[in-house]
């Protein structure tokens, strides 16, 4: 007769037991007894942001060149449909951050990033539908859900007045912004 196998695993595969029982036509066999000491599994710990971890710069821009934003946008007219959100993160190597894009208070997109060095620059881009006029907000969020930085821009229907007030504060990489 064939041997019967029973394999038991804990949820995280920390402990396993193997039991085997053989059966034949004339005799019945009972499973072999296996005992294990209880294993305590620690709760998952989400690392908090180190005291020196921070978002050094975060703002909207029309483009990224050589890993740097080319301008700083606060108002965008809806004849322009491309925007990027640039973030420079310091002191958070090994952690994860998310760019959380919201439109008029509604969550639209979440883009996760792994921070791989003590100074890390990331950006996310969006192509906006011209009908999505209104208030846009992007939050930089840590793995625990804490907000590290929040920025907003207004996406407005193109008019002569908006064209005059579109805010692009520089044509080269901006200086460190708080």
Backbone as numpy.savetxt, mean C-alpha at the origin, in Angstrom:
# Nx Ny Nz CAx CAy CAz Cx Cy Cz
-3.47 -55.35 2.55 -4.32 -54.18 2.55 -3.42 -52.94 2.55
-3.96 -51.86 2.17 -3.18 -50.62 2.08 -3.07 -49.97 3.46
-2.02 -49.26 3.66 -1.84 -48.51 4.91 -2.66 -47.24 4.84
-3.20 -46.85 5.98 -3.97 -45.60 6.04 -3.09 -44.54 6.69
-3.12 -43.33 6.16 -2.30 -42.24 6.67 -3.20 -41.11 7.12
-2.81 -40.51 8.20 -3.52 -39.33 8.69 -2.46 -38.28 9.01
-2.56 -37.15 8.36 -1.59 -36.08 8.58 -2.34 -34.89 9.15
-1.87 -34.40 10.26 -2.49 -33.25 10.89 -1.52 -32.08 10.84
-2.01 -30.93 10.45 -1.21 -29.72 10.40 -1.88 -28.65 11.23
-1.11 -27.83 11.87 -1.68 -26.64 12.49 -1.87 -25.60 11.42
-2.59 -24.52 11.73 -2.89 -23.49 10.75 -1.67 -22.85 10.15
-0.58 -22.80 10.86 0.63 -22.16 10.34 1.76 -23.15 10.13
1.44 -24.41 10.11 2.40 -25.47 9.84 3.57 -25.49 10.82
3.32 -25.09 12.08 4.39 -25.11 13.07 4.56 -26.50 13.67
3.49 -27.26 13.68 3.54 -28.56 14.32 2.81 -29.55 13.43
3.34 -30.72 13.29 2.61 -31.73 12.54 2.79 -33.07 13.22
1.82 -33.90 13.08 1.90 -35.24 13.65 1.59 -36.24 12.54
2.20 -37.37 12.64 1.99 -38.37 11.61 1.55 -39.65 12.30
0.45 -40.16 11.88 -0.07 -41.41 12.44 -0.28 -42.40 11.30
0.00 -43.64 11.59 -0.22 -44.63 10.56 -0.85 -45.86 11.20
-1.80 -46.39 10.55 -2.42 -47.63 11.02 -2.46 -48.61 9.87
-2.15 -49.81 10.16 -2.21 -50.84 9.13 -3.41 -51.72 9.41
-4.07 -52.09 8.39 -5.23 -52.97 8.55 -5.08 -54.13 7.60
-5.56 -55.28 8.04 -5.59 -56.42 7.14 -6.96 -57.07 7.23
-7.17 -58.09 6.46 -8.49 -58.72 6.39 -8.89 -59.38 7.70
-7.98 -59.91 8.49 -8.30 -60.70 9.66 -8.23 -59.94 10.97
-7.59 -58.79 11.01 -7.42 -58.08 12.28 -7.64 -56.61 12.06
-8.14 -55.96 13.08 -8.27 -54.51 12.99 -7.18 -53.90 13.83
-6.67 -52.80 13.38 -5.60 -52.11 14.10 -6.09 -50.75 14.50
-5.61 -50.28 15.62 -5.98 -48.93 16.04 -4.85 -47.99 15.67
-5.18 -46.72 15.46 -4.12 -45.78 15.08 -3.08 -45.64 16.18
-1.86 -45.39 15.78 -0.80 -45.15 16.73 -1.05 -43.82 17.42
-0.79 -43.76 18.70 -1.03 -42.52 19.45 0.18 -41.62 19.34
-0.05 -40.37 19.06 1.01 -39.38 18.97 0.62 -38.22 19.86
1.52 -37.80 20.72 1.24 -36.64 21.57 2.25 -35.56 21.27
1.82 -34.32 21.43 2.68 -33.16 21.21 2.45 -32.18 22.33
3.50 -31.44 22.67 3.34 -30.34 23.61 2.59 -29.22 22.90
1.83 -28.46 23.66 1.11 -27.32 23.08 2.10 -26.29 22.57
1.79 -25.70 21.46 2.63 -24.67 20.87 1.89 -23.35 20.97
2.54 -22.35 21.51 1.95 -21.02 21.58 2.39 -20.24 20.36
1.42 -19.73 19.62 1.71 -18.96 18.42 1.51 -17.49 18.75
2.56 -16.66 18.63 2.40 -15.24 18.96 1.48 -14.54 17.97
0.78 -13.53 18.45 -0.08 -12.73 17.58 0.78 -12.01 16.56
0.23 -11.79 15.39 0.94 -11.05 14.35 1.17 -9.63 14.83
2.38 -9.17 14.68 2.72 -7.82 15.10 2.94 -6.97 13.87
2.20 -5.87 13.77 2.39 -4.94 12.67 3.36 -3.87 13.16
4.51 -3.74 12.51 5.48 -2.77 13.00 4.94 -1.35 12.90
5.22 -0.58 13.92 4.81 0.82 13.87 5.90 1.62 13.17
5.55 2.79 12.73 6.51 3.64 12.04 7.56 4.08 13.06
8.84 3.91 12.75 9.87 4.36 13.67 9.74 5.85 13.93
10.26 6.28 15.07 10.16 7.70 15.45 10.71 8.61 14.37
11.73 8.15 13.64 12.31 9.00 12.60 11.70 8.75 11.22
10.77 7.80 11.10 10.12 7.53 9.82 9.11 8.61 9.48
9.16 9.08 8.23 8.25 10.18 7.87 8.11 10.28 6.36
7.11 11.05 5.96 6.97 11.46 4.57 7.65 12.82 4.48
8.76 12.88 3.78 9.53 14.13 3.68 8.90 15.09 2.68
8.38 14.55 1.57 7.72 15.37 0.54 6.57 14.56 -0.04
5.48 15.26 -0.32 4.34 14.60 -0.97 3.50 15.68 -1.64
3.29 15.54 -2.96 2.45 16.49 -3.68 2.14 15.99 -5.08
1.20 16.67 -5.72 0.77 16.33 -7.07 1.67 17.03 -8.08
1.88 16.36 -9.21 2.73 16.90 -10.26 2.21 16.44 -11.63
2.59 17.16 -12.65 2.16 16.79 -14.00 3.04 15.69 -14.60
4.26 15.52 -14.08 5.17 14.51 -14.62 6.31 14.25 -13.64
6.97 13.14 -13.83 8.15 12.75 -13.07 9.30 12.62 -14.07
10.42 13.28 -13.78 11.62 13.16 -14.61 12.81 12.91 -13.70
13.60 11.90 -14.04 14.77 11.52 -13.23 14.37 11.30 -11.77
13.27 10.63 -11.56 12.76 10.27 -10.23 12.32 11.47 -9.39
12.10 12.60 -10.02 11.69 13.81 -9.31 10.48 14.45 -10.00
9.61 15.08 -9.22 8.47 15.79 -9.81 8.94 17.04 -10.54
8.23 17.41 -11.62 8.62 18.59 -12.39 7.90 19.85 -11.93
6.80 19.71 -11.20 6.06 20.87 -10.71 5.18 20.45 -9.53
4.44 21.38 -9.00 3.57 21.16 -7.84 2.18 21.67 -8.23
1.21 20.77 -8.34 -0.12 21.14 -8.82 -1.13 21.14 -7.68
-1.92 22.21 -7.58 -3.02 22.29 -6.62 -4.38 22.33 -7.32
-4.40 22.86 -8.54 -5.61 22.96 -9.35 -5.28 22.43 -10.74
-6.18 21.61 -11.27 -5.99 21.05 -12.60 -7.30 21.20 -13.37
-7.22 21.73 -14.58 -8.43 21.86 -15.40 -8.69 20.55 -16.13
-9.96 20.28 -16.41 -10.31 18.97 -16.96 -9.98 18.79 -18.44
-9.30 19.73 -19.04 -8.75 19.48 -20.37 -7.42 18.73 -20.25
-6.90 18.61 -19.04 -5.71 17.82 -18.73 -6.18 16.60 -17.95
-5.79 15.43 -18.37 -6.32 14.23 -17.73 -5.27 13.39 -17.01
-4.03 13.81 -17.03 -2.95 13.03 -16.41 -2.41 13.77 -15.19
-2.27 13.04 -14.07 -1.69 13.62 -12.86 -0.93 12.52 -12.12
0.13 12.92 -11.42 0.92 11.98 -10.62 0.97 12.49 -9.18
1.11 11.55 -8.25 1.29 11.91 -6.84 2.64 11.36 -6.42
3.54 12.26 -6.08 4.93 11.94 -5.72 5.06 11.92 -4.20
5.82 10.94 -3.69 6.07 10.86 -2.25 7.53 10.47 -2.01
8.19 11.22 -1.13 9.52 10.83 -0.66 9.37 10.39 0.78
9.78 9.15 1.04 9.63 8.55 2.36 11.02 8.35 2.96
11.17 8.67 4.23 12.46 8.52 4.90 12.29 7.71 6.18
13.27 6.83 6.44 13.31 6.08 7.69 12.26 4.99 7.83
11.77 4.45 6.72 10.74 3.41 6.79 11.10 2.18 5.96
12.39 1.92 5.79 12.82 0.77 4.99 12.19 -0.51 5.52
11.74 -1.35 4.60 11.14 -2.62 4.97 9.65 -2.55 5.25
9.09 -1.37 5.23 7.66 -1.22 5.51 6.88 -1.00 4.23
5.58 -1.06 4.35 4.70 -0.88 3.21 3.86 0.37 3.42
3.69 1.13 2.34 2.81 2.30 2.37 1.82 2.18 1.21
0.74 2.92 1.32 -0.31 2.90 0.30 -0.64 4.32 -0.10
-0.80 4.56 -1.39 -1.39 5.81 -1.88 -2.89 5.53 -2.01
-3.68 6.21 -1.21 -5.14 6.03 -1.21 -5.77 7.24 -1.90
-6.28 7.06 -3.12 -6.89 8.11 -3.92 -8.39 8.18 -3.63
-8.88 9.37 -3.29 -10.31 9.58 -3.04 -10.82 10.72 -3.92
-12.05 10.56 -4.39 -12.71 11.57 -5.22 -14.03 11.95 -4.55
-14.14 13.23 -4.19 -15.33 13.73 -3.50 -15.72 12.84 -2.32
-14.72 12.39 -1.55 -14.95 11.57 -0.36 -15.13 10.08 -0.60
-15.06 9.62 -1.85 -15.24 8.21 -2.17 -13.90 7.59 -2.56
-13.57 6.45 -1.95 -12.34 5.74 -2.28 -12.39 5.26 -3.72
-11.38 5.65 -4.50 -11.33 5.27 -5.92 -10.24 4.23 -6.20
-9.06 4.41 -5.62 -7.92 3.54 -5.91 -7.05 3.44 -4.67
-6.37 2.29 -4.51 -5.31 2.12 -3.52 -4.13 1.48 -4.23
-2.98 2.12 -4.11 -1.78 1.61 -4.76 -0.73 1.35 -3.67
-0.39 0.08 -3.41 0.59 -0.24 -2.37 2.02 -0.16 -2.90
2.94 0.21 -2.01 4.37 0.27 -2.33 5.15 -0.36 -1.18
6.22 -1.07 -1.51 7.15 -1.56 -0.51 8.30 -0.56 -0.45
8.63 -0.10 0.74 9.74 0.84 0.93 11.01 0.00 1.08
11.95 0.17 0.15 13.12 -0.71 0.12 14.43 -0.06 0.55
14.39 1.17 1.00 15.61 1.84 1.44 15.25 2.93 2.45
16.26 3.46 3.13 16.03 4.51 4.13 15.40 5.76 3.50
15.78 6.07 2.27 15.16 7.17 1.51 14.56 6.54 0.26
13.25 6.66 0.11 12.57 5.99 -0.98 11.58 6.94 -1.63
11.66 7.07 -2.95 10.74 7.94 -3.69 9.80 7.06 -4.51
8.52 7.33 -4.40 7.51 6.59 -5.16 6.51 7.57 -5.73
5.79 7.12 -6.74 4.69 7.93 -7.25 3.64 7.02 -7.86
2.44 7.50 -7.85 1.35 6.82 -8.55 0.75 7.82 -9.52
0.24 7.32 -10.63 -0.34 8.19 -11.65 -1.78 7.79 -11.91
-2.55 8.75 -12.35 -3.94 8.51 -12.70 -4.28 9.25 -13.98
-5.07 8.61 -14.80 -5.68 9.26 -15.95 -7.12 9.55 -15.53
-7.45 10.82 -15.47 -8.75 11.24 -14.96 -9.76 11.40 -16.08
-10.97 11.00 -15.84 -12.07 11.25 -16.76 -12.43 12.72 -16.62
-12.60 13.46 -17.71 -12.92 14.89 -17.61 -14.21 15.18 -16.83
-15.08 14.19 -16.67 -16.31 14.42 -15.90 -16.08 14.30 -14.39
-14.90 13.86 -13.96 -14.62 13.68 -12.54 -14.14 14.98 -11.90
-14.83 16.06 -12.13 -14.43 17.34 -11.53 -14.82 17.34 -10.06
-14.03 18.05 -9.29 -14.30 18.13 -7.85 -13.02 17.99 -7.05
-13.18 17.64 -5.81 -12.07 17.53 -4.86 -11.46 16.13 -4.91
-10.14 16.08 -5.12 -9.38 14.83 -5.08 -8.43 14.88 -3.90
-8.29 13.74 -3.23 -7.39 13.66 -2.07 -6.59 12.36 -2.18
-5.31 12.46 -1.86 -4.48 11.26 -1.74 -3.87 11.25 -0.35
-4.05 10.13 0.33 -3.45 9.92 1.65 -2.33 8.90 1.51
-1.24 9.14 2.20 -0.18 8.15 2.32 -0.46 7.43 3.63
-0.69 6.12 3.54 -1.14 5.33 4.68 -0.12 4.24 4.97
0.17 4.01 6.26 1.11 2.94 6.63 0.37 1.60 6.72
1.12 0.53 7.02 0.55 -0.82 7.05 -0.52 -0.98 8.12
-0.45 -0.19 9.18 -1.44 -0.27 10.25 -2.68 0.58 9.95
-2.66 1.29 8.82 -3.80 2.13 8.45 -3.68 3.56 8.90
-2.56 3.92 9.52 -2.35 5.29 9.98 -1.99 6.22 8.84
-2.50 7.42 8.89 -2.23 8.41 7.85 -0.90 9.10 8.11
-0.03 9.10 7.10 1.28 9.74 7.21 1.32 11.10 6.54
0.47 11.29 5.53 0.42 12.55 4.79 -0.88 12.59 4.00
-1.42 13.80 3.82 -2.64 13.99 3.04 -2.48 15.23 2.18
-2.81 15.12 0.89 -2.78 16.26 -0.02 -4.05 16.25 -0.86
-4.46 17.44 -1.29 -5.66 17.55 -2.13 -5.36 18.42 -3.35
-6.15 18.21 -4.39 -6.15 19.12 -5.53 -7.58 19.23 -6.05
-7.85 20.32 -6.73 -9.17 20.54 -7.33 -9.09 20.26 -8.81
-9.98 19.43 -9.29 -10.09 19.11 -10.71 -11.32 19.87 -11.20
-11.08 20.91 -12.01 -12.14 21.85 -12.35 -12.42 21.87 -13.85
-13.67 22.18 -14.16 -14.06 22.35 -15.56 -13.28 23.53 -16.13
-12.76 23.34 -17.33 -11.92 24.39 -17.92 -12.76 25.62 -18.24
-12.29 26.73 -17.72 -12.84 28.05 -18.04 -11.66 28.99 -18.15
-11.87 30.16 -18.64 -10.78 31.14 -18.73 -10.22 31.44 -17.35
-11.09 31.53 -16.34 -10.63 31.83 -14.98 -9.76 30.71 -14.43
-10.16 29.45 -14.66 -9.37 28.32 -14.17 -8.02 28.28 -14.87
-7.99 28.53 -16.16 -6.74 28.51 -16.91 -5.74 29.51 -16.34
-6.24 30.65 -15.85 -5.35 31.66 -15.27 -4.86 31.28 -13.88
-5.62 30.43 -13.16 -5.25 30.13 -11.78 -4.64 28.75 -11.59
-4.48 27.98 -12.67 -3.88 26.66 -12.52 -2.51 26.83 -11.87
-2.33 26.11 -10.78 -1.14 26.30 -9.97 -0.06 25.29 -10.32
0.97 25.75 -10.97 2.19 24.97 -11.17 3.31 25.87 -10.69
3.80 25.61 -9.50 4.67 26.56 -8.82 6.11 26.57 -9.30
6.53 25.54 -10.03 7.91 25.57 -10.52 8.02 24.67 -11.74
9.08 24.86 -12.48 9.31 24.02 -13.65 10.47 23.06 -13.42
11.09 23.14 -12.27 12.14 22.19 -11.93 11.74 21.51 -10.63
12.52 20.54 -10.21 12.20 19.82 -8.99 12.11 20.78 -7.82
11.03 20.72 -7.06 10.87 21.64 -5.94 11.83 21.31 -4.80
12.08 22.32 -4.00 12.89 22.13 -2.80 12.09 21.29 -1.82
12.77 20.75 -0.81 12.07 19.96 0.20 10.89 20.74 0.73
9.74 20.10 0.70 8.49 20.70 1.16 8.08 20.03 2.45
7.61 20.74 3.41 7.15 20.06 4.63 5.88 19.29 4.38
